[in-house]
Short mmCIF file of C-alpha atoms and ligand atoms in Angstrom, two decimals:
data_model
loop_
_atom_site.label_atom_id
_atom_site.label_comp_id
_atom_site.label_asym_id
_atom_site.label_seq_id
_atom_site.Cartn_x
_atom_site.Cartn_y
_atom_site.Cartn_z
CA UNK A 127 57.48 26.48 -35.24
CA UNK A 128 61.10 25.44 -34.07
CA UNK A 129 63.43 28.62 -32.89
CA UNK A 130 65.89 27.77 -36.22
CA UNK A 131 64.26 26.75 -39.90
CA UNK A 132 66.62 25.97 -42.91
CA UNK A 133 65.74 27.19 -45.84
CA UNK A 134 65.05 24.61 -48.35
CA UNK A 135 68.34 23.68 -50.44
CA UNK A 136 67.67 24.41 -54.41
CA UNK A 137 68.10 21.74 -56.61
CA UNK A 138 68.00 22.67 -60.97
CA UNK A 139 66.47 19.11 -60.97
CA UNK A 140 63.72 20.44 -58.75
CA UNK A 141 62.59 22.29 -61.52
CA UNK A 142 62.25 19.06 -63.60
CA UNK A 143 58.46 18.91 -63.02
CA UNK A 144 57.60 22.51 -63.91
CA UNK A 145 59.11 21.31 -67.45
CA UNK A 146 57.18 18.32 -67.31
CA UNK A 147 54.43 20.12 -67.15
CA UNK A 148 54.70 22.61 -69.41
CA UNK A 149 55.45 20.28 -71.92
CA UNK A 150 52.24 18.29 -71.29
CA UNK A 151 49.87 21.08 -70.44
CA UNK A 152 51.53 23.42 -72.91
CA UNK A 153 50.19 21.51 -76.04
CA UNK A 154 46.34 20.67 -74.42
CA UNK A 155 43.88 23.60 -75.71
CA UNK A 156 42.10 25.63 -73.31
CA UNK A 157 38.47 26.19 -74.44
CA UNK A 158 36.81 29.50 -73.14
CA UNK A 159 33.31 28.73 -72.38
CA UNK A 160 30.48 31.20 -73.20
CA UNK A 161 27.88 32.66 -70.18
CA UNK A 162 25.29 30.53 -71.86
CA UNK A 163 27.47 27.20 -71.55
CA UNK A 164 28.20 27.94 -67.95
CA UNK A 165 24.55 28.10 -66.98
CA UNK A 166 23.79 25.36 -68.95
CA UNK A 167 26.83 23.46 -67.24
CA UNK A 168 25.39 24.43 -63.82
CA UNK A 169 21.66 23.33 -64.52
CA UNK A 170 22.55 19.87 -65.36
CA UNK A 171 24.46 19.61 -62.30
CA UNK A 172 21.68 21.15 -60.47
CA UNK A 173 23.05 24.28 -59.72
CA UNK A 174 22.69 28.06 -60.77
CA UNK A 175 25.12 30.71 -59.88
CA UNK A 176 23.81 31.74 -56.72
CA UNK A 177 24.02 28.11 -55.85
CA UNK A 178 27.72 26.64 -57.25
CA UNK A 179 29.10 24.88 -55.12
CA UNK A 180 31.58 21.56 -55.11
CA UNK A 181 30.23 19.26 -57.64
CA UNK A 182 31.85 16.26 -55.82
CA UNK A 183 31.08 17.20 -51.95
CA UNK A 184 29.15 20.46 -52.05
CA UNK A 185 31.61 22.94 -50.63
CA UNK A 186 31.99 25.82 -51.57
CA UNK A 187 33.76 25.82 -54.70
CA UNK A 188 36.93 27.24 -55.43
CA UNK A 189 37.91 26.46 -58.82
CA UNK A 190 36.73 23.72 -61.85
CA UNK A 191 38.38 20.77 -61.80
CA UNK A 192 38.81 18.16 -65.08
CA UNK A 193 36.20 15.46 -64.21
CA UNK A 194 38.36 13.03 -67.32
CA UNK A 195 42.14 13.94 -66.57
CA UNK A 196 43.49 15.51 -69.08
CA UNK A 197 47.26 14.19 -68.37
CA UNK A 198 47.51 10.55 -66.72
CA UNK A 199 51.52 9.52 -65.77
CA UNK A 200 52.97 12.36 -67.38
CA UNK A 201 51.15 11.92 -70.78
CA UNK A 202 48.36 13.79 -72.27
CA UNK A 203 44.72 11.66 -72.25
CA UNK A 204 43.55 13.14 -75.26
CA UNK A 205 41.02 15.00 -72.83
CA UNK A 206 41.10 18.78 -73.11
CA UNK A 207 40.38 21.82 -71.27
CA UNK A 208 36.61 22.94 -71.82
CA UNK A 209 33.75 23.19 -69.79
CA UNK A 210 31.97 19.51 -70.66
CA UNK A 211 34.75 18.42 -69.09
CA UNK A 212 35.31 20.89 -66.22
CA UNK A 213 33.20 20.62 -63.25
CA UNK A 214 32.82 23.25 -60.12
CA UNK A 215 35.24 21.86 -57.23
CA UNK A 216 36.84 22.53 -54.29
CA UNK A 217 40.40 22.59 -53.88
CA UNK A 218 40.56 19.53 -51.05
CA UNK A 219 38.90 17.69 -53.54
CA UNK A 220 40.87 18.44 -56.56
CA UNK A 221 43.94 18.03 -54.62
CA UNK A 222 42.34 14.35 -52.88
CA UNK A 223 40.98 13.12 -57.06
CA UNK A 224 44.23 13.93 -58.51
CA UNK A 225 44.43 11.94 -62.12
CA UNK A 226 41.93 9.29 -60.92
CA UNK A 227 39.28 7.87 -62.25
CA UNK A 228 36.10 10.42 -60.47
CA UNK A 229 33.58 7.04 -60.40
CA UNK A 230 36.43 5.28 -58.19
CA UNK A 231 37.83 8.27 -56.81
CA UNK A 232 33.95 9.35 -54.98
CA UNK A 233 33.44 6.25 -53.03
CA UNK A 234 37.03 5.59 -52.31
CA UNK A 235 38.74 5.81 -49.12
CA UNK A 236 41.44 8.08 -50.33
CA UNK A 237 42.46 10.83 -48.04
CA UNK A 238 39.93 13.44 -48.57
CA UNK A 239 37.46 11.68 -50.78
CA UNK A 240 33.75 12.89 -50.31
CA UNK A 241 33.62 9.31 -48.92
CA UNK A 242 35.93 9.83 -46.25
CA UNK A 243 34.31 13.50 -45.82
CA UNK A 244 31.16 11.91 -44.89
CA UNK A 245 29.39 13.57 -47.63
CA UNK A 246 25.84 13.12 -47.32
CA UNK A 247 24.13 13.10 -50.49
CA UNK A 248 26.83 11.45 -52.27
CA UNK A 249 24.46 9.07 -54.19
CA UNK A 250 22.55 12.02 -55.70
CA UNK A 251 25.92 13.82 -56.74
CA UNK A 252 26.94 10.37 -58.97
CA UNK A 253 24.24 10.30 -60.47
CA UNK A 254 24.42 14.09 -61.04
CA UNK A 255 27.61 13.89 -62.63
CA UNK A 256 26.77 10.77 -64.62
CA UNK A 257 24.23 12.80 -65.93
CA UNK A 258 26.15 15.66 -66.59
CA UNK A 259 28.76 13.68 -68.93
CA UNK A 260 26.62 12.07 -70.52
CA UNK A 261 24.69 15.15 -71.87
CA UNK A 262 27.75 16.76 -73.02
CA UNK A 263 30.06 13.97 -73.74
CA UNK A 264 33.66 15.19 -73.32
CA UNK A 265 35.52 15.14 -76.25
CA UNK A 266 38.86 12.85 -76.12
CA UNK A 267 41.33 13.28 -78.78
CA UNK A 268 43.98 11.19 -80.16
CA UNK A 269 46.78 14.24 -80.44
CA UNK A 270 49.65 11.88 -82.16
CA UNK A 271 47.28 11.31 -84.63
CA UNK A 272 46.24 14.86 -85.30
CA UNK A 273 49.98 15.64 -85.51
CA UNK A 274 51.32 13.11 -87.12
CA UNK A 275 54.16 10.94 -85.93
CA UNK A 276 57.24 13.06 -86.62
CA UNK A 277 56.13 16.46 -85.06
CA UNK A 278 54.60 14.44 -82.55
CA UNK A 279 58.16 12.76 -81.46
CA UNK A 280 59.57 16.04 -82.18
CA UNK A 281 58.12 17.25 -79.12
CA UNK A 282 59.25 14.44 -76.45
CA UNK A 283 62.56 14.64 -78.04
CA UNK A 284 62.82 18.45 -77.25
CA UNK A 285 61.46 17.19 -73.67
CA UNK A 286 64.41 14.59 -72.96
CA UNK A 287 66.65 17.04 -74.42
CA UNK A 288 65.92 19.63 -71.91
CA UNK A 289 65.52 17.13 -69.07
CA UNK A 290 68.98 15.48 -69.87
CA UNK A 291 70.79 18.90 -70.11
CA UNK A 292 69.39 19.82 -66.61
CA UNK A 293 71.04 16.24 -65.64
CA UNK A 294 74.35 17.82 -66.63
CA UNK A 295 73.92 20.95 -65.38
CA UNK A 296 72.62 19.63 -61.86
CA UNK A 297 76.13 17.30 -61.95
CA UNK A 298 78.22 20.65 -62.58
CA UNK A 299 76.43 22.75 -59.70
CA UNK A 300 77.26 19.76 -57.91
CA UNK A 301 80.09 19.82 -58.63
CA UNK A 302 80.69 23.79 -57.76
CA UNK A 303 78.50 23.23 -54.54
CA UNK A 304 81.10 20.67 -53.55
CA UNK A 305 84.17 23.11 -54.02
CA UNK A 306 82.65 26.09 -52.38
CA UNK A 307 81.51 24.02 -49.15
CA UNK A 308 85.12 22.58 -49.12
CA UNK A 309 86.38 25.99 -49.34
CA UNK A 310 84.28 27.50 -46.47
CA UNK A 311 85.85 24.36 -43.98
CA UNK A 312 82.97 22.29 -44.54
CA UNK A 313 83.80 18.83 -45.52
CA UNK A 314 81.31 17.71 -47.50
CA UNK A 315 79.91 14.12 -45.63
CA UNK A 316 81.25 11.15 -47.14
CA UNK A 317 78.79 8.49 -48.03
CA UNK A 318 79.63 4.98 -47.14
CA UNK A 319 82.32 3.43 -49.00
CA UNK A 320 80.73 0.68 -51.36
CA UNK A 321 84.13 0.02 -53.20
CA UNK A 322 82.69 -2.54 -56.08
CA UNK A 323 79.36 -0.54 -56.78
CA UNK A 324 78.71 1.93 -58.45
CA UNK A 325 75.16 3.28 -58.61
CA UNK A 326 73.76 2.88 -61.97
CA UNK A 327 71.48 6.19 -60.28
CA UNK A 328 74.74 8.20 -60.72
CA UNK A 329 76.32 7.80 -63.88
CA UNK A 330 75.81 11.23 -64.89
CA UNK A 331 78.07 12.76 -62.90
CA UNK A 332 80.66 13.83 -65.23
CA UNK A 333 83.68 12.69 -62.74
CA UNK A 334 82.79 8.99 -63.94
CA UNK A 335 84.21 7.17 -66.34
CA UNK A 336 81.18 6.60 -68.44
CA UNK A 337 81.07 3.27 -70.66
CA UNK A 338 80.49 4.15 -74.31
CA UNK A 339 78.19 1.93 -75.80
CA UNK A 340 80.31 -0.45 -77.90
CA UNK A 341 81.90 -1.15 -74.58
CA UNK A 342 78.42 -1.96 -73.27
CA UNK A 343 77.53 -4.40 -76.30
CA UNK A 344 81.04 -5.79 -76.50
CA UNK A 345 80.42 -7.01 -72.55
CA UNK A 346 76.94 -7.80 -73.50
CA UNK A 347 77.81 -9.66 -76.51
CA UNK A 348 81.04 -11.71 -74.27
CA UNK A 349 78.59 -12.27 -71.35
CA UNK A 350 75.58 -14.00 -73.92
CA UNK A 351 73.24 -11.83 -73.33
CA UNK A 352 73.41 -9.27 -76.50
CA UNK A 353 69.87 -8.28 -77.52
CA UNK A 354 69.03 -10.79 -80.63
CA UNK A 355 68.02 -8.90 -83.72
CA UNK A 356 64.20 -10.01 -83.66
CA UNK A 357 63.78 -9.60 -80.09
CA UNK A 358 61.20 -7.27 -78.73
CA UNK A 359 62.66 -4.74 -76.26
CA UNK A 360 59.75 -6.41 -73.94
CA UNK A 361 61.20 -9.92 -74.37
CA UNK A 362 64.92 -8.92 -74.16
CA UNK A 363 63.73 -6.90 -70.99
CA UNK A 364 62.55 -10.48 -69.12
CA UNK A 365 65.39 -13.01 -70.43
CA UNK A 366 68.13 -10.64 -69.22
CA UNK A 367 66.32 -10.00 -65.87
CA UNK A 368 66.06 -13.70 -65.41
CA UNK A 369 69.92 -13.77 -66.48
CA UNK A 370 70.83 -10.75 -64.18
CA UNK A 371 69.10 -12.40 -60.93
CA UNK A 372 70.53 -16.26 -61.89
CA UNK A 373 73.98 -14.78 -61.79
CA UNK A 374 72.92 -12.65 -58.66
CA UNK A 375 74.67 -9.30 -60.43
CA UNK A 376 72.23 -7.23 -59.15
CA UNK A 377 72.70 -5.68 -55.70
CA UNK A 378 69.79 -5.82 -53.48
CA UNK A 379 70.19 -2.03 -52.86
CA UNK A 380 69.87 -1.58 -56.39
CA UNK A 381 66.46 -3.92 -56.43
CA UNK A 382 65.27 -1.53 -53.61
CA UNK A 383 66.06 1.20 -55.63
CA UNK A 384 64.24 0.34 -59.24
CA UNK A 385 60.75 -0.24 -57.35
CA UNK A 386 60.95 3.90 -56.89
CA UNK A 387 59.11 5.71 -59.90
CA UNK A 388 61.57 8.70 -60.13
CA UNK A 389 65.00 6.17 -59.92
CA UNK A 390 63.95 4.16 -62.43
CA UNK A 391 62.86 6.99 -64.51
CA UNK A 392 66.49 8.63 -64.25
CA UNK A 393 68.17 5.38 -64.97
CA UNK A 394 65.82 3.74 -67.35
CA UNK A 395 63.68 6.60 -68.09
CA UNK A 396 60.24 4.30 -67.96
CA UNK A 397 57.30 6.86 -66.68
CA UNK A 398 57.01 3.98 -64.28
CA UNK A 399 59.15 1.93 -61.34
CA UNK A 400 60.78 -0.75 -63.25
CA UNK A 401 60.19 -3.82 -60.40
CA UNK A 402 58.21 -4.55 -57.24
CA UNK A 403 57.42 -7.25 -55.25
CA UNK A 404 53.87 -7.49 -55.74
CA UNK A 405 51.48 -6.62 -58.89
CA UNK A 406 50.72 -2.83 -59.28
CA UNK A 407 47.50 -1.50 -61.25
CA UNK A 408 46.94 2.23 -62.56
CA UNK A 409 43.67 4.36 -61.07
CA UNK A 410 41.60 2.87 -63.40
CA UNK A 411 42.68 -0.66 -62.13
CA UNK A 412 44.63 -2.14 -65.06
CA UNK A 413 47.71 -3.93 -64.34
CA UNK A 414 51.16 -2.06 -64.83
CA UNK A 415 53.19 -4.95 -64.39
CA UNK A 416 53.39 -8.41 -66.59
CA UNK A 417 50.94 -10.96 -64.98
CA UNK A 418 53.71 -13.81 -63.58
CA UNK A 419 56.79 -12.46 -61.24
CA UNK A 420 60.04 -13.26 -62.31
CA UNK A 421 62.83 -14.41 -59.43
CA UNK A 422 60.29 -12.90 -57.39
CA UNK A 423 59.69 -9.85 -58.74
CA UNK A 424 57.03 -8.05 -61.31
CA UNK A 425 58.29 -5.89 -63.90
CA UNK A 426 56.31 -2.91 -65.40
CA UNK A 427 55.13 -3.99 -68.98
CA UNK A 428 54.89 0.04 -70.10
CA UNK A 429 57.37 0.57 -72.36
CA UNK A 430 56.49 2.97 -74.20
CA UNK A 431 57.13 2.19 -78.22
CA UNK A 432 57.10 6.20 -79.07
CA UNK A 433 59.90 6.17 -76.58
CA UNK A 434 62.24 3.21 -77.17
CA UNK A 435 64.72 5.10 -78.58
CA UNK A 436 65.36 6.80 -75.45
CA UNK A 437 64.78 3.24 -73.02
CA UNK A 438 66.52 0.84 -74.89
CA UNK A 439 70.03 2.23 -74.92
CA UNK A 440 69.56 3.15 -71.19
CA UNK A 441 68.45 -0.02 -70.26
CA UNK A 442 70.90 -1.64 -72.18
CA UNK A 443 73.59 0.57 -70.11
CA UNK A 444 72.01 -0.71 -66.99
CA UNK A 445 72.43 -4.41 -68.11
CA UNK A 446 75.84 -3.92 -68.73
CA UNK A 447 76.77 -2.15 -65.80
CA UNK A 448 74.74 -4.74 -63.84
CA UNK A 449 77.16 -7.40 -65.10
CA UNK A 450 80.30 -4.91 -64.51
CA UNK A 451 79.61 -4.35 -60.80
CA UNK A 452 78.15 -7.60 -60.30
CA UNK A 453 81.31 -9.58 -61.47
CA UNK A 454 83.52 -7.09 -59.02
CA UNK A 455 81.02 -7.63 -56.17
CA UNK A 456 80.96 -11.79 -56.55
CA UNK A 457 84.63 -12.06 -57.14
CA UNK A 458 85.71 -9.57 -53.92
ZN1 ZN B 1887 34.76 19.12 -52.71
#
């Protein structure tokens, strides 16, 4: 360890994932099992409990791990918390399987994997745990259904309230940070000036003028490329990429930027990066992006219907503000 270690600066957006996950894990039930269950878990797997041990790589085990994960990019699966679906693991294993698929997961390279671990008997474990789900058959549940819509919505709405009043309340401690540095005779590093561009990243700082929307749709509506009234959000998604790139309005820095999950989540708020250069698939191997690249790039085809109320005003914003800075960047 070096002589000098600083601690690690606090962030309230730091905490964003602990919400996350509360709001995820919070609603999925946790089903205590009985002593019976357990042993009857354990023979199946070929174990008793003198024996338990890592169903995936036969360490010793540390905790029970979801074999089906019970949240997949920051959604519930429908899979819950109860021992048909809970398996004897190891932490390195856990850790190494995160939300993917177990089948894939076992004989993949992946850091950790009971492939890469050189486990020996891996074959026999498969077909151990193959066996084991398909005595007990883990339940999955559709919980919007069980809900209904409205109390369903209810919840994510609570969710992106939260998350967008930490937004304001990381802007204001900002804010505060910035004063009190200034005040101890620190000058707080200037970034480099980018005069015409404004990062569609930072529009919630309070200190910027921020667009209202009829100022968005009037510059949407001037520039021709207002969302028509029968357009899917989808299709109005690739015509005013296409336009955005054939008028070059968007900065490459900001094209860099939208192929990172947790940028285009705070500008578009998609569970997903908006662009990349190449296709991108999910654990289970199904694409995430629309099948043909346009000006080069994929876009991520999950948007998420319960959630267009949320995406399609922000990704409105970003068109507009696309066009804004990319007028001022072409004419300087
Ligand atoms: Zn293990």
């Amino acid at each position: 360890m070096p002589v000098f270690k600083m601690p690690v600066p606090v962030k309230i957006m730091g905490r964003s994932s602990s919400i996350t996950n509360s709001f995820v894990n919070g609603i999925i039930p946790c089903i205590e099992p009985t002593e019976n269950e357990i042993d009857e878990a354990l023979s199946v797997l070929g174990m008793n409990r003198e024996t338990a041990c890592c169903a995936y790589c036969g360490s010793p085990h540390t905790e029970w791990d979801h074999l089906n994960p019970i949240v997949d990019d920051k959604q519930p699966t429908g899979y819950i918390s109860e021992i048909h679906n809970l398996v004897p693991a190891c932490s390195k294993c856990n850790q190494s399987k995160g939300n993917k698929d177990w089948k894939t997961w076992i004989y993949s390279d992946a850091q950790l994997s009971p492939k890469s671990k050189g486990t020996p008997d891996l074959d026999e474990r498969v077909s151990r745990l193959k066996e084991y789900e398909a005595t007990f058959e883990p339940r999955k549940f559709n919980f919007e259904e069980i809900t209904g819509v409205e109390l369903w919505s209810k919840h994510w709405d609570n969710y992106e309230r939260i998350i967008d009043a930490m937004r304001l309340a990381q802007s204001t401690s900002d804010e505060i940070k910035k004063l009190i540095m200034e005040n101890v005779g620190i000058s707080v590093q200037r970034k480099p000036k980018q005069p015409n561009y404004v990062r569609a990243g930072n529009t919630n700082n309070q200190n910027e003028s921020f667009p209202s929307n009829t100022e968005d749709e009037a510059l949407l509506e001037e520039s021709g490329i207002a969302k028509r009234d029968n357009e899917t959000l989808q299709h109005y998604v690739q015509r005013s990429f296409c336009f955005l790139m054939k008028n070059s309005y968007i900065p490459d820095r900001e094209l860099r930027d939208l192929s990172d999950k947790e940028y285009t989540n705070r500008v578009l708020g998609l569970n997903d990066r908006f662009l990349s250069r190449e296709r991108w698939f999910d654990s289970s191997g199904n694409s995430r992006a629309w099948k043909d690249p346009y000006h080069g790039y994929y876009l991520c085809s999950e948007w998420n219907k319960r959630r267009f109320h949320i995406i399609e005003p922000k990704y409105r914003h970003w068109v507009a503000q696309m066009i804004r800075t990319g007028k001022m960047t072409n004419r300087a």
